[in-house]
Amino acid sequence: MLENLEKIKVRFQEELNAVNSTEELEKIRVSFLGKKGLVTDELKNLRNLDAEAKKTAGMQVNLLKEEIEEVIVTYQKQLEEKEYQKQIESTERFDFSIPSSVEVGTLHPITIVQKQIEDIFKTMGFIIEDGLEIQTEYNNFEAVNIPKNHPARDMQDTYYLENGQLLKTHTSAAQNTIMRKYGAPKPGEPLKVLFPGRCFRNENIDASHENTFFQLEGMMIGDDISISNLIYFMKVLLTEVFQRDVKVRLRPGFFPFVEPGFELDINCLICGGDGCPTCKQSGWLELLPCGMIHPNVLRMGGIDPDKYTGFAFGLGLTRLAMMKYNIKDIRLFNSGNLKQLKQFTK
Ligand code: PHE
């Protein structure tokens, strides 16, 4: 029996040395001290011994039992501590004591220019409106006098959606909705609206073309609006934005929704007119197409073209921002390159 106890002790020690977790330790506890455990077996065997032998052997077995119990308790504590540490190490922790360095964001250069123009026009009594980005074919084309199969539809490569709607190709898509919203202006109180927005065209992207760009459209409708009003507002706009005299040229331009239509070009501020990739070597940039609103467009908007006239302009906001900030590549705007974008502050 004593020999047996010695063997059990050695075996326990060996098994204990191989233990790595509290679960393994529990298994050992069961196999030595459990109901069918090795030590428990020895306790059961005591009854086969005579009284004298039972006394000494009994003492020995109980001693071993206590020893094993004690070792297991100590080991259990050590393993629990180890497992806890491991868990902590594998958890990502947030150190609240580290001082924070919060970086404040900046406005996108296009937003800056947009807000600036909005402010100029607000002081001249214009309302700011928002146009939808997903539009019906009717609003984007028909309502601005571009019927189906009209060649002008090819001028704007359109992204159509599965439901037959489209991503608006120009801010003019909001003209009809705005005319219907405000209705015919009262005498002497012309309707003056500014509606900036993001536009989409299926373009090959290069230094001066993007498939996602911003325009800013303006419209003034009243009983006495003429080309001279149009020219006046365009002049104010450009002088305020560039804060200096900018060379411009006006030439006839064709847009189905204006008659007459003009292209207001500005002298390329990047190359000074010598020719560069941004102005396609021409020295001029098409910046401000405009004209007198076509009678058909007024009529479709519920405004009587015999009583009212109006002008509209569709400023290339993205292009204007390029000019203002001397940005040579249009791709920068949608690049998400914050290091570059945040240098423009006003
Ligand atoms: N919608 C035209 C375009 O995107 C621009 C424009 C607007 C022209 C208003 C004239 C008047 O090309």
Coordinates of N, CA, C and O and ligand atoms in Angstrom, one line a residue, residues 156 169-172 175 201 215 217 255 257-258 289-291 312-314, ligand 1:
Q156 N -24.6 65.1 -73.6 CA -24.5 64.8 -72.2 C -24.6 63.3 -72.0 O -25.7 62.7 -72.0
T169 N -27.7 65.2 -65.3 CA -26.5 65.6 -66.0 C -26.1 67.0 -65.9 O -25.1 67.5 -66.3
H170 N -27.1 67.8 -65.4 CA -26.9 69.2 -65.2 C -27.9 69.8 -64.2 O -28.9 69.2 -64.0
T171 N -27.5 70.9 -63.6 CA -28.4 71.4 -62.6 C -29.7 72.0 -63.2 O -30.7 72.1 -62.5
S172 N -29.7 72.2 -64.5 CA -31.0 72.6 -65.2 C -32.1 71.7 -64.9 O -33.3 72.0 -65.1
Q175 N -34.9 73.1 -63.0 CA -35.6 74.3 -63.4 C -37.1 74.2 -63.3 O -37.8 75.0 -62.8
R201 N -21.8 62.7 -65.5 CA -21.8 62.4 -66.9 C -20.8 61.3 -67.1 O -19.8 61.3 -66.5
Q215 N -22.1 71.9 -60.5 CA -22.5 73.1 -61.2 C -23.3 74.0 -60.3 O -23.7 73.5 -59.2
E217 N -26.3 76.7 -60.7 CA -27.2 77.3 -61.7 C -28.0 78.5 -61.1 O -28.3 78.5 -59.9
F255 N -27.8 76.0 -76.5 CA -28.4 75.1 -75.5 C -29.9 75.1 -75.8 O -30.4 76.2 -75.9
F257 N -32.4 75.0 -74.1 CA -33.3 75.6 -73.1 C -33.1 77.1 -73.0 O -33.7 77.8 -72.2
V258 N -32.2 77.7 -73.8 CA -32.0 79.2 -73.8 C -32.0 79.7 -75.3 O -31.6 79.0 -76.2
P289 N -21.9 79.1 -69.2 CA -22.9 79.1 -70.3 C -24.2 79.7 -69.8 O -24.5 79.5 -68.6
C290 N -24.9 80.5 -70.6 CA -26.0 81.2 -70.1 C -26.9 81.6 -71.3 O -26.6 81.4 -72.4
G291 N -28.0 82.3 -70.9 CA -28.9 82.7 -72.0 C -30.3 83.1 -71.5 O -30.5 83.0 -70.3
A312 N -31.0 82.4 -67.5 CA -30.5 81.3 -66.7 C -29.0 81.1 -67.0 O -28.5 81.5 -68.1
F313 N -28.2 80.7 -66.0 CA -26.8 80.5 -66.2 C -26.4 79.2 -65.5 O -27.0 78.9 -64.4
G314 N -25.5 78.5 -66.0 CA -25.1 77.2 -65.4 C -23.6 77.2 -65.2 O -22.8 76.8 -66.1
Ligands
PHE1 N1 -27.2 73.0 -68.3 C1 -26.1 73.5 -69.2 C2 -25.0 72.4 -69.1 O1 -24.8 71.8 -68.2 C3 -25.6 74.8 -68.8 C4 -26.5 75.9 -68.9 C5 -27.4 76.3 -67.9 C6 -26.6 76.6 -70.1 C7 -28.2 77.4 -68.0 C8 -27.4 77.7 -70.2 C9 -28.2 78.1 -69.2 O2 -24.3 72.3 -70.1

